[in-house]
Coordinates of C-alpha atoms (C1' of nucleotides) in Angstrom, one line a residue:
Chain A
M1001 CA -58.2 -33.3 -36.9
E1002 CA -58.7 -31.1 -39.9
K1003 CA -62.1 -29.6 -40.5
G1004 CA -64.5 -31.0 -43.1
K1005 CA -63.4 -34.6 -42.6
Y1006 CA -66.0 -37.2 -42.4
H1007 CA -63.9 -39.1 -40.0
H1008 CA -62.9 -37.0 -37.1
G1009 CA -59.7 -38.7 -36.1
D1010 CA -59.9 -38.1 -32.4
L1011 CA -63.5 -37.7 -31.6
K1012 CA -63.3 -39.4 -28.2
N1013 CA -61.0 -36.7 -26.8
A1014 CA -62.8 -34.0 -28.7
L1015 CA -66.0 -35.0 -26.9
I1016 CA -64.4 -34.9 -23.5
Q1017 CA -63.0 -31.5 -24.3
A1018 CA -66.4 -30.3 -25.5
G1019 CA -68.0 -31.6 -22.3
S1020 CA -65.5 -29.6 -20.2
E1021 CA -66.2 -26.5 -22.3
I1022 CA -70.0 -26.9 -21.8
L1023 CA -69.5 -27.2 -18.1
A1024 CA -67.4 -24.1 -18.1
K1025 CA -69.8 -22.0 -20.1
E1026 CA -73.2 -23.3 -19.3
G1027 CA -72.9 -25.3 -16.0
V1028 CA -73.8 -28.8 -14.9
G1029 CA -77.5 -28.5 -15.9
S1030 CA -76.6 -28.1 -19.5
L1031 CA -74.4 -31.2 -19.8
S1032 CA -76.3 -33.4 -22.2
L1033 CA -75.0 -35.9 -24.8
R1034 CA -76.6 -34.0 -27.5
K1035 CA -75.0 -30.7 -26.6
V1036 CA -71.6 -32.3 -26.2
A1037 CA -71.9 -33.8 -29.6
G1038 CA -73.1 -30.6 -31.1
R1039 CA -70.2 -28.7 -29.6
A1040 CA -67.8 -31.2 -31.0
G1041 CA -69.4 -30.7 -34.4
V1042 CA -70.8 -34.2 -34.9
S1043 CA -74.3 -35.6 -35.0
H1044 CA -76.0 -36.4 -31.7
S1045 CA -75.5 -40.1 -32.1
A1046 CA -71.9 -40.1 -33.0
P1047 CA -70.8 -40.3 -29.3
Y1048 CA -72.2 -43.8 -29.2
A1049 CA -69.3 -45.0 -31.3
H1050 CA -67.0 -44.1 -28.4
F1051 CA -69.1 -44.3 -25.2
T1052 CA -71.6 -46.9 -24.3
D1053 CA -73.9 -44.3 -22.8
K1054 CA -74.2 -40.9 -21.2
Q1055 CA -72.8 -42.1 -17.8
A1056 CA -69.7 -43.4 -19.6
L1057 CA -69.2 -39.9 -21.2
I1058 CA -69.7 -38.2 -17.8
A1059 CA -67.2 -40.7 -16.3
A1060 CA -64.6 -39.7 -18.9
I1061 CA -65.3 -35.9 -18.4
S1062 CA -64.9 -36.4 -14.6
T1063 CA -61.7 -38.4 -15.0
E1064 CA -60.3 -35.6 -17.2
G1065 CA -61.3 -33.2 -14.4
F1066 CA -59.3 -35.3 -11.9
R1067 CA -56.4 -35.4 -14.3
L1068 CA -56.4 -31.6 -14.6
L1069 CA -56.6 -31.2 -10.8
Y1070 CA -53.7 -33.7 -10.4
E1071 CA -51.6 -31.7 -12.9
R1072 CA -52.2 -28.5 -10.9
L1073 CA -51.6 -30.1 -7.5
Q1074 CA -48.5 -31.9 -8.8
A1075 CA -47.0 -28.7 -10.3
T1076 CA -47.7 -26.7 -7.2
S1077 CA -46.3 -29.4 -4.9
D1078 CA -43.2 -29.8 -7.1
A1079 CA -42.6 -26.1 -7.1
N1080 CA -42.5 -26.0 -3.3
R1081 CA -40.6 -29.2 -2.4
A1082 CA -38.1 -27.2 -0.4
D1083 CA -40.5 -25.8 2.1
P1084 CA -43.2 -28.2 3.4
A1085 CA -45.2 -25.4 5.1
R1086 CA -45.5 -23.4 1.9
M1087 CA -46.1 -26.6 0.0
L1088 CA -49.1 -27.4 2.2
S1089 CA -50.7 -24.0 1.9
E1090 CA -50.0 -23.6 -1.8
V1091 CA -51.4 -27.0 -2.6
A1092 CA -54.5 -26.3 -0.6
Y1093 CA -54.8 -23.0 -2.4
A1094 CA -54.3 -24.7 -5.7
Y1095 CA -57.2 -27.1 -4.9
L1096 CA -59.4 -24.1 -4.0
S1097 CA -58.4 -22.3 -7.1
F1098 CA -59.2 -25.2 -9.3
A1099 CA -62.7 -25.3 -7.9
L1100 CA -63.1 -21.5 -8.4
D1101 CA -61.8 -21.6 -11.9
A1102 CA -63.9 -24.6 -13.0
P1103 CA -66.8 -24.8 -10.6
A1104 CA -69.0 -26.9 -12.8
S1105 CA -66.2 -29.4 -13.4
F1106 CA -65.6 -29.6 -9.7
K1107 CA -69.3 -30.2 -9.1
V1108 CA -69.4 -33.0 -11.7
M1109 CA -66.4 -34.6 -9.9
F1110 CA -67.8 -34.2 -6.4
S1111 CA -71.6 -33.9 -6.5
G1112 CA -72.8 -37.4 -7.4
V1113 CA -73.5 -36.7 -11.1
L1114 CA -71.6 -39.8 -11.9
E1115 CA -73.6 -42.5 -10.3
Q1116 CA -71.7 -45.8 -10.4
E1117 CA -68.2 -44.4 -10.2
K1118 CA -66.8 -47.8 -9.2
A1119 CA -67.7 -49.1 -12.6
Y1120 CA -65.2 -46.8 -14.2
P1121 CA -61.7 -47.9 -13.3
E1122 CA -59.9 -44.9 -14.9
F1123 CA -62.0 -42.6 -12.8
V1124 CA -61.2 -44.5 -9.6
A1125 CA -57.5 -44.6 -10.6
M1126 CA -57.3 -40.9 -11.3
S1127 CA -59.1 -40.0 -8.1
K1128 CA -56.8 -42.3 -6.1
K1129 CA -53.8 -40.7 -7.7
N1130 CA -54.9 -37.3 -6.3
F1131 CA -55.3 -38.8 -2.9
L1132 CA -51.9 -40.4 -3.0
L1133 CA -50.3 -37.1 -3.8
L1134 CA -52.0 -35.7 -0.7
V1135 CA -50.7 -38.6 1.4
E1136 CA -47.2 -38.0 0.2
L1137 CA -47.6 -34.3 1.0
V1138 CA -48.8 -35.2 4.5
E1139 CA -45.8 -37.4 5.0
L1140 CA -43.4 -34.7 4.1
C1141 CA -45.2 -32.3 6.5
Q1142 CA -44.9 -34.9 9.3
A1143 CA -41.2 -35.3 8.6
A1144 CA -40.8 -31.6 8.9
G1145 CA -42.7 -31.5 12.2
L1146 CA -45.5 -29.5 10.7
L1147 CA -48.2 -32.1 11.2
K1148 CA -48.4 -34.5 14.1
A1149 CA -47.3 -38.1 13.8
G1150 CA -49.8 -40.8 13.0
D1151 CA -51.2 -42.8 10.1
P1152 CA -50.6 -40.5 7.1
G1153 CA -53.6 -41.9 5.2
Q1154 CA -55.9 -41.0 8.0
L1155 CA -54.3 -37.6 8.4
A1156 CA -54.7 -37.0 4.7
V1157 CA -58.4 -37.7 5.0
S1158 CA -58.6 -35.0 7.7
V1159 CA -56.6 -32.4 5.7
W1160 CA -58.6 -33.1 2.6
S1161 CA -61.9 -32.8 4.5
L1162 CA -60.9 -29.4 5.8
V1163 CA -59.8 -28.1 2.4
H1164 CA -62.6 -29.7 0.5
G1165 CA -65.2 -28.6 3.0
F1166 CA -64.1 -25.0 2.8
T1167 CA -64.1 -25.2 -1.0
A1168 CA -67.5 -26.8 -1.2
L1169 CA -69.1 -24.4 1.2
L1170 CA -67.6 -21.5 -0.6
L1171 CA -68.9 -22.7 -4.0
E1172 CA -72.3 -23.1 -2.5
R1173 CA -72.2 -19.6 -1.1
Q1174 CA -72.8 -21.0 2.3
I1175 CA -69.9 -19.2 4.0
P1176 CA -71.3 -16.1 5.7
G1177 CA -69.7 -12.7 5.4
T1178 CA -68.3 -10.9 2.5
I1179 CA -65.2 -12.1 0.8
R1180 CA -63.8 -9.4 -1.5
D1181 CA -61.1 -11.2 -3.4
R1182 CA -58.9 -14.2 -3.6
A1183 CA -56.3 -12.6 -1.4
E1184 CA -58.8 -12.5 1.4
L1185 CA -59.8 -16.0 0.6
S1186 CA -56.3 -17.3 0.9
V1187 CA -56.0 -15.8 4.3
L1188 CA -59.2 -17.5 5.4
L1189 CA -58.0 -20.8 4.0
C1190 CA -54.7 -20.3 5.8
Q1191 CA -56.4 -19.7 9.1
A1192 CA -58.2 -23.0 8.7
L1193 CA -55.0 -24.8 7.9
N1194 CA -53.3 -23.3 10.9
L1195 CA -55.8 -25.0 13.1
I1196 CA -54.3 -28.4 12.2
T1197 CA -50.7 -27.5 11.8
L1198 CA -48.1 -27.4 14.6
R1199 CA -46.6 -24.2 13.2
D1200 CA -48.3 -21.5 11.2
V1201 CA -48.2 -21.8 7.5
P1202 CA -47.5 -19.0 5.0
V1203 CA -50.4 -17.3 3.2
P1204 CA -50.5 -18.8 -0.3
G1205 CA -51.2 -17.3 -3.7
K1206 CA -48.3 -14.9 -3.9
S1207 CA -46.8 -16.4 -7.1
Chain B
M115 CA -106.5 -32.9 6.1
E116 CA -109.0 -35.7 5.5
K117 CA -108.9 -37.8 2.4
G118 CA -111.4 -37.2 -0.4
K119 CA -111.6 -33.5 0.1
Y120 CA -111.4 -31.3 -2.9
H121 CA -109.6 -28.7 -0.9
H122 CA -106.6 -30.2 0.7
G123 CA -106.3 -27.8 3.6
D124 CA -102.5 -27.8 4.0
L125 CA -101.2 -28.7 0.5
K126 CA -98.2 -26.4 0.8
N127 CA -96.7 -28.4 3.7
A128 CA -97.9 -31.6 2.2
L129 CA -95.9 -30.8 -1.0
I130 CA -92.8 -30.1 1.0
Q131 CA -93.3 -33.3 2.9
A132 CA -93.8 -35.2 -0.4
G133 CA -90.7 -33.7 -1.8
S134 CA -88.6 -34.9 1.1
E135 CA -90.1 -38.4 0.8
I136 CA -89.2 -38.5 -2.9
L137 CA -85.7 -37.4 -2.1
A138 CA -85.5 -40.2 0.5
K139 CA -86.9 -42.9 -1.7
E140 CA -85.7 -42.0 -5.2
G141 CA -82.9 -39.4 -4.9
V142 CA -82.3 -36.0 -6.3
G143 CA -82.7 -37.0 -9.9
S144 CA -86.3 -37.8 -9.4
L145 CA -87.3 -34.6 -7.8
S146 CA -89.8 -33.1 -10.3
L147 CA -92.8 -30.9 -9.7
R148 CA -95.0 -33.6 -11.2
K149 CA -93.8 -36.3 -9.0
V150 CA -94.1 -34.2 -5.9
A151 CA -97.7 -33.3 -6.8
G152 CA -98.5 -36.9 -7.6
R153 CA -97.1 -38.1 -4.3
A154 CA -99.2 -35.5 -2.5
G155 CA -102.2 -36.8 -4.3
V156 CA -103.0 -33.7 -6.3
S157 CA -102.8 -32.9 -10.0
H158 CA -99.5 -31.8 -11.4
S159 CA -100.6 -28.1 -11.7
A160 CA -101.9 -27.8 -8.2
P161 CA -98.5 -26.8 -6.7
Y162 CA -98.7 -23.5 -8.7
A163 CA -101.3 -22.3 -6.3
H164 CA -98.6 -22.4 -3.6
F165 CA -95.3 -22.0 -5.3
T166 CA -94.5 -19.7 -8.2
D167 CA -92.3 -22.3 -9.9
K168 CA -90.1 -25.3 -9.4
Q169 CA -87.3 -23.4 -7.9
A170 CA -89.6 -22.0 -5.2
L171 CA -90.7 -25.5 -4.3
I172 CA -87.1 -26.7 -4.1
A173 CA -86.3 -23.7 -1.9
A174 CA -89.0 -24.7 0.5
I175 CA -87.8 -28.3 0.5
S176 CA -84.3 -27.2 1.2
T177 CA -85.4 -24.9 3.9
E178 CA -87.2 -27.7 5.5
G179 CA -84.0 -29.7 5.3
F180 CA -82.2 -27.0 7.2
R181 CA -84.9 -26.9 9.7
L182 CA -84.6 -30.6 10.4
L183 CA -80.9 -30.3 10.6
Y184 CA -81.2 -27.5 13.0
E185 CA -83.6 -29.5 15.2
R186 CA -81.1 -32.3 15.4
L187 CA -78.1 -30.1 16.1
Q188 CA -80.0 -28.1 18.6
A189 CA -81.2 -31.2 20.5
T190 CA -77.7 -32.7 20.5
S191 CA -76.2 -29.5 21.6
D192 CA -78.7 -29.0 24.4
A193 CA -78.2 -32.6 25.6
N194 CA -74.5 -31.9 26.1
R195 CA -74.3 -28.4 27.5
A196 CA -72.4 -29.7 30.5
D197 CA -69.5 -31.0 28.6
P198 CA -68.2 -28.9 25.7
A199 CA -65.8 -31.5 24.4
R200 CA -68.6 -34.1 24.1
M201 CA -70.9 -31.4 22.8
L202 CA -68.5 -30.7 19.9
S203 CA -68.0 -34.3 18.9
E204 CA -71.7 -35.2 19.3
V205 CA -72.9 -32.2 17.3
A206 CA -70.4 -33.0 14.5
Y207 CA -71.6 -36.6 14.6
A208 CA -75.2 -35.4 14.4
Y209 CA -74.3 -33.4 11.3
L210 CA -72.7 -36.5 9.7
S211 CA -75.7 -38.7 10.8
F212 CA -78.2 -36.3 9.2
A213 CA -76.3 -36.6 5.9
L214 CA -76.2 -40.4 6.1
D215 CA -79.8 -40.7 7.0
A216 CA -81.0 -38.3 4.3
P217 CA -78.3 -38.1 1.7
A218 CA -80.5 -36.7 -1.0
S219 CA -81.9 -34.0 1.2
F220 CA -78.3 -33.1 2.1
K221 CA -77.4 -32.9 -1.5
V222 CA -80.3 -30.7 -2.3
M223 CA -79.2 -28.4 0.5
F224 CA -75.5 -28.3 -0.5
S225 CA -75.1 -29.3 -4.1
G226 CA -76.3 -26.2 -6.0
V227 CA -79.7 -27.6 -6.9
L228 CA -81.2 -24.4 -5.7
E229 CA -79.8 -21.8 -7.9
Q230 CA -80.7 -18.4 -6.6
E231 CA -80.8 -19.1 -2.9
K232 CA -80.4 -15.4 -2.1
A233 CA -83.9 -14.9 -3.5
Y234 CA -85.4 -17.1 -0.8
P235 CA -85.2 -15.3 2.5
E236 CA -86.5 -18.2 4.6
F237 CA -83.8 -20.4 3.1
V238 CA -81.1 -17.9 4.0
A239 CA -82.5 -17.4 7.5
M240 CA -82.7 -21.1 8.3
S241 CA -79.2 -21.7 6.9
K242 CA -77.9 -18.8 9.0
K243 CA -79.6 -20.2 12.1
N244 CA -77.6 -23.4 11.7
F245 CA -74.4 -21.4 11.4
L246 CA -75.2 -19.3 14.5
L247 CA -75.7 -22.5 16.5
L248 CA -72.3 -23.5 15.4
V249 CA -70.8 -20.2 16.4
E250 CA -72.3 -20.5 19.8
L251 CA -70.9 -23.9 20.1
V252 CA -67.4 -22.7 19.2
E253 CA -67.7 -19.9 21.8
L254 CA -68.5 -22.5 24.5
C255 CA -65.5 -24.6 23.4
Q256 CA -63.3 -21.6 23.5
A257 CA -64.4 -20.7 27.0
A258 CA -63.7 -24.2 28.0
G259 CA -60.2 -24.1 26.6
L260 CA -61.0 -26.7 24.0
L261 CA -60.5 -24.4 21.0
K262 CA -57.9 -21.7 20.7
A263 CA -59.0 -18.1 21.1
G264 CA -59.8 -15.9 18.1
D265 CA -62.8 -14.7 16.1
P266 CA -65.5 -17.3 16.7
G267 CA -67.2 -16.8 13.4
Q268 CA -64.0 -17.5 11.5
L269 CA -63.2 -20.5 13.7
A270 CA -66.8 -21.7 13.1
V271 CA -66.1 -21.6 9.3
S272 CA -63.1 -23.8 9.8
V273 CA -64.8 -26.3 12.1
W274 CA -67.8 -26.5 9.7
S275 CA -65.4 -26.9 6.7
L276 CA -63.8 -29.9 8.4
V277 CA -67.0 -31.6 9.3
H278 CA -68.8 -30.7 6.1
G279 CA -65.9 -31.8 4.0
F280 CA -65.6 -35.1 5.7
T281 CA -69.3 -35.7 5.3
A282 CA -69.4 -34.6 1.7
L283 CA -66.4 -36.8 0.7
L284 CA -67.9 -39.7 2.5
L285 CA -71.3 -39.3 0.7
E286 CA -69.4 -39.2 -2.6
R287 CA -67.5 -42.4 -1.7
Q288 CA -64.3 -40.5 -2.2
I289 CA -62.8 -41.5 1.1
P290 CA -60.5 -44.5 0.5
G291 CA -60.4 -47.6 2.6
T292 CA -63.2 -49.7 3.9
I293 CA -65.5 -48.3 6.6
R294 CA -67.5 -51.1 8.2
D295 CA -70.0 -49.3 10.3
R296 CA -70.9 -46.0 12.0
A297 CA -68.8 -46.8 15.0
E298 CA -65.7 -46.8 12.9
L299 CA -66.9 -43.7 11.2
S300 CA -67.3 -41.8 14.4
V301 CA -63.8 -42.7 15.3
L302 CA -62.5 -41.3 12.0
L303 CA -64.6 -38.1 12.5
C304 CA -63.2 -37.8 16.0
Q305 CA -59.6 -38.1 14.8
A306 CA -60.3 -35.3 12.4
L307 CA -61.8 -33.2 15.2
N308 CA -58.8 -33.9 17.5
L309 CA -56.6 -32.2 14.9
I310 CA -58.2 -28.8 15.7
T311 CA -58.9 -29.2 19.4
L312 CA -56.4 -28.5 22.2
R313 CA -57.5 -31.6 24.1
D314 CA -58.9 -34.8 22.7
V315 CA -62.6 -35.1 22.3
P316 CA -64.7 -38.2 23.3
V317 CA -65.8 -40.6 20.5
P318 CA -69.4 -39.7 19.7
G319 CA -72.4 -41.9 19.0
K320 CA -72.7 -43.8 22.3
S321 CA -76.2 -42.7 23.1
Chain C
dT673 C1' -132.1 -20.6 8.5
dG674 C1' -131.6 -20.0 3.5
dT675 C1' -129.9 -18.1 -0.6
dA676 C1' -126.7 -15.4 -3.8
dC677 C1' -122.3 -14.7 -4.8
dA678 C1' -117.3 -13.8 -4.6
dT679 C1' -113.2 -16.1 -3.6
dC680 C1' -110.1 -19.7 -3.4
dA681 C1' -107.8 -24.1 -4.5
dG682 C1' -108.2 -27.5 -7.1
dT683 C1' -108.5 -30.2 -12.3
dG684 C1' -107.0 -31.9 -16.7
dA685 C1' -106.0 -30.9 -21.5
dA686 C1' -102.6 -28.9 -24.1
dC687 C1' -98.2 -26.6 -25.3
dG688 C1' -93.4 -27.1 -26.8
dC689 C1' -89.1 -28.8 -25.5
dG690 C1' -84.9 -31.4 -25.0
dC691 C1' -83.5 -35.6 -23.8
dG692 C1' -81.2 -40.6 -24.3
dT693 C1' -81.2 -44.2 -27.2
dT694 C1' -81.9 -47.1 -31.5
dC695 C1' -81.4 -48.2 -36.2
dA696 C1' -80.9 -48.5 -41.1
dC697 C1' -77.9 -46.1 -43.7
dT698 C1' -73.6 -44.2 -46.0
dG699 C1' -69.2 -42.0 -46.8
dA700 C1' -64.2 -42.7 -46.0
dT701 C1' -60.3 -45.5 -45.2
dG702 C1' -57.1 -49.2 -45.6
dT703 C1' -55.7 -53.7 -47.1
dA704 C1' -55.3 -57.7 -50.3
dC705 C1' -54.1 -59.0 -54.6
Chain D
dT669 C1' -50.7 -48.6 -59.8
dG670 C1' -55.6 -50.0 -59.8
dT671 C1' -59.5 -52.3 -58.2
dA672 C1' -62.7 -55.0 -54.9
dC673 C1' -64.1 -55.2 -50.6
dA674 C1' -64.3 -55.4 -45.5
dT675 C1' -64.3 -52.3 -41.7
dC676 C1' -65.0 -48.4 -39.3
dA677 C1' -66.9 -44.0 -37.8
dG678 C1' -70.0 -41.2 -39.0
dT679 C1' -75.4 -39.4 -40.3
dG680 C1' -80.2 -38.3 -39.6
dA681 C1' -84.9 -39.9 -38.9
dA682 C1' -87.5 -41.8 -35.5
dC683 C1' -89.0 -43.6 -30.9
dG684 C1' -91.1 -42.6 -26.5
dC685 C1' -90.6 -40.1 -22.4
dG686 C1' -91.1 -36.9 -18.6
dC687 C1' -90.7 -32.4 -17.9
dG688 C1' -92.2 -27.2 -16.5
dT689 C1' -95.7 -24.2 -17.4
dT690 C1' -100.2 -22.1 -19.0
dC691 C1' -105.0 -21.8 -19.2
dA692 C1' -109.9 -22.2 -19.3
dC693 C1' -112.5 -24.6 -16.2
dT694 C1' -115.0 -26.1 -11.8
dG695 C1' -116.0 -27.8 -7.2
dA696 C1' -116.0 -26.3 -2.4
dT697 C1' -116.1 -22.8 1.0
dG698 C1' -117.4 -18.8 3.6
dT699 C1' -119.6 -14.5 4.0
dA700 C1' -123.4 -10.9 3.4
dC701 C1' -128.0 -10.2 3.9

DNA sequence: TGTACATCAGTGAACGCGCGTTCACTGATGTAC
DNA sequence: TGTACATCAGTGAACGCGCGTTCACTGATGTAC
C-alpha cells in the first residue's frame, strides 16, 4: 500500500480503481490497459499478473460499476422501506443519478464494451444482484397496490426498461427540449413513472 | 457508377453504404476510415474529399441509420393508421426489429460514438424527424383514448424511453431469462406497452 | 471538331501515435533449516 | 538469528499492427474558344 514499494500489495484493486478514475476523467475512449497501469503507477505490463487480458480488466471495472450501482440502489431502497411509492421514485432517481455522476462507467456497463460478458461470472452475478433488488422493489410496490399484479420479474423488466431508456436517451442527448437542472429532470422521470403506476408517485431527489 | 472508373461518381454515398455494411458484418469496433474506404474500393485517403474527418463520416453513417429507422417507422405507422392500438404496438416492434436487424448501426446511433452530434445539422434533423413521428403517434393514441391526456411531447419521451430501454437492455443481453424467438419478444414488449396504455394493445409482428 | 487548360476527385507514400501482448529479466518476500 | 533458495510480482525493451491525417502527385472531366 505504501509508496515506493516494489510489490504493490493490492495492485488488482488499484487497477480497477484507476480504471474507474480514467473513465470519470477521460471517458470510455481513453480506457486502455497502458493508461490504467500508468495511473496505478506501475509498468504497462504489470496488469498481466492479475488479469489475463484487457477484456478481463474491463470486466472487473464493469463489475465494480455494478457494485457501486447496487450500493446506491440498496441504500436508497433501504432508506424508503416505509413508503413504496417514494421508494420506487427514489430508486429510479438514484439509477439516473448514478448515470449522470459517472456517465462513462455507465456506458462501459451498458454499451457493449465488454464483449463476452457471459465469460465473467462475477460480472453476471453482480448484474443479476441489481436486477433482483429491482424485482424485490416491484413486489413491494405490488403489495402496496402501486403496481398491478402479475409476474414480478416481467414487471421488473418493464420498469427497468422505462428508467434505463430514459437514462440512456438523456446521456446521449437524444431527449429534445431544454432541461435546466436535476430538479426538472426528476419531474420528467416522475411523469414517466406515473404512466405505469396505479397512483402517482412523489417527486424524488428532495433529500 | 461503373467499375474501373477513376472518378467514382457517387463516392460520398458509397462510403456511407460501405460504412453501414462494415457495421453489419464486423461491428462497431471495426468501423475505421481505412476499412470504409477499402470496402468502397478507393484508397484510404479518398474519403477526405467528401468528409472533413472521421467524425463527419460517422455522423453521415449515423444519419443514414436514422433515415432507415424513419423509413421503417413511417411505413409501419402508415400501414396501421386505422387502428391506433395496433399502430402503437407495431411501431414499437418496428423499432425493436430495426435494432435486432442492425445492432451495430443502432449502437452507433445511440451509444455515443458520434461525439459532437450538435455539430451535424443533418444528424440532428433526422433524429428530430423520428421523434416528431413518435409525437404524432402519441397524439393519435391520445385522441383514441389509448393514452392519457397531457403534453404529447412529454408523453412521447416516456413511450420512447420504455421502448428504447427495452431494446437497449435486450441488445446488451441484460434482460434475464431465456427468450426463444421474436414472437416471445413481441409478447414481452407488448406487456411493457400495456403498462402505459389505458387499454391493452394487440401483440405485434403478425404481418 | 479540336485543342488548351482549369478544376476536381482520386492515389500512395509517409508521418507519428498508442495500442495489446510477449518475454527475458530482476527485485522483494517468505520459508526451511 | 542467519543464510539459501523458491516463489511471486514487478520491469522495460521489443514486436507488429492499424489507425487518422497530410501532402505532393496525377488521371479524368468539362469548358472556352
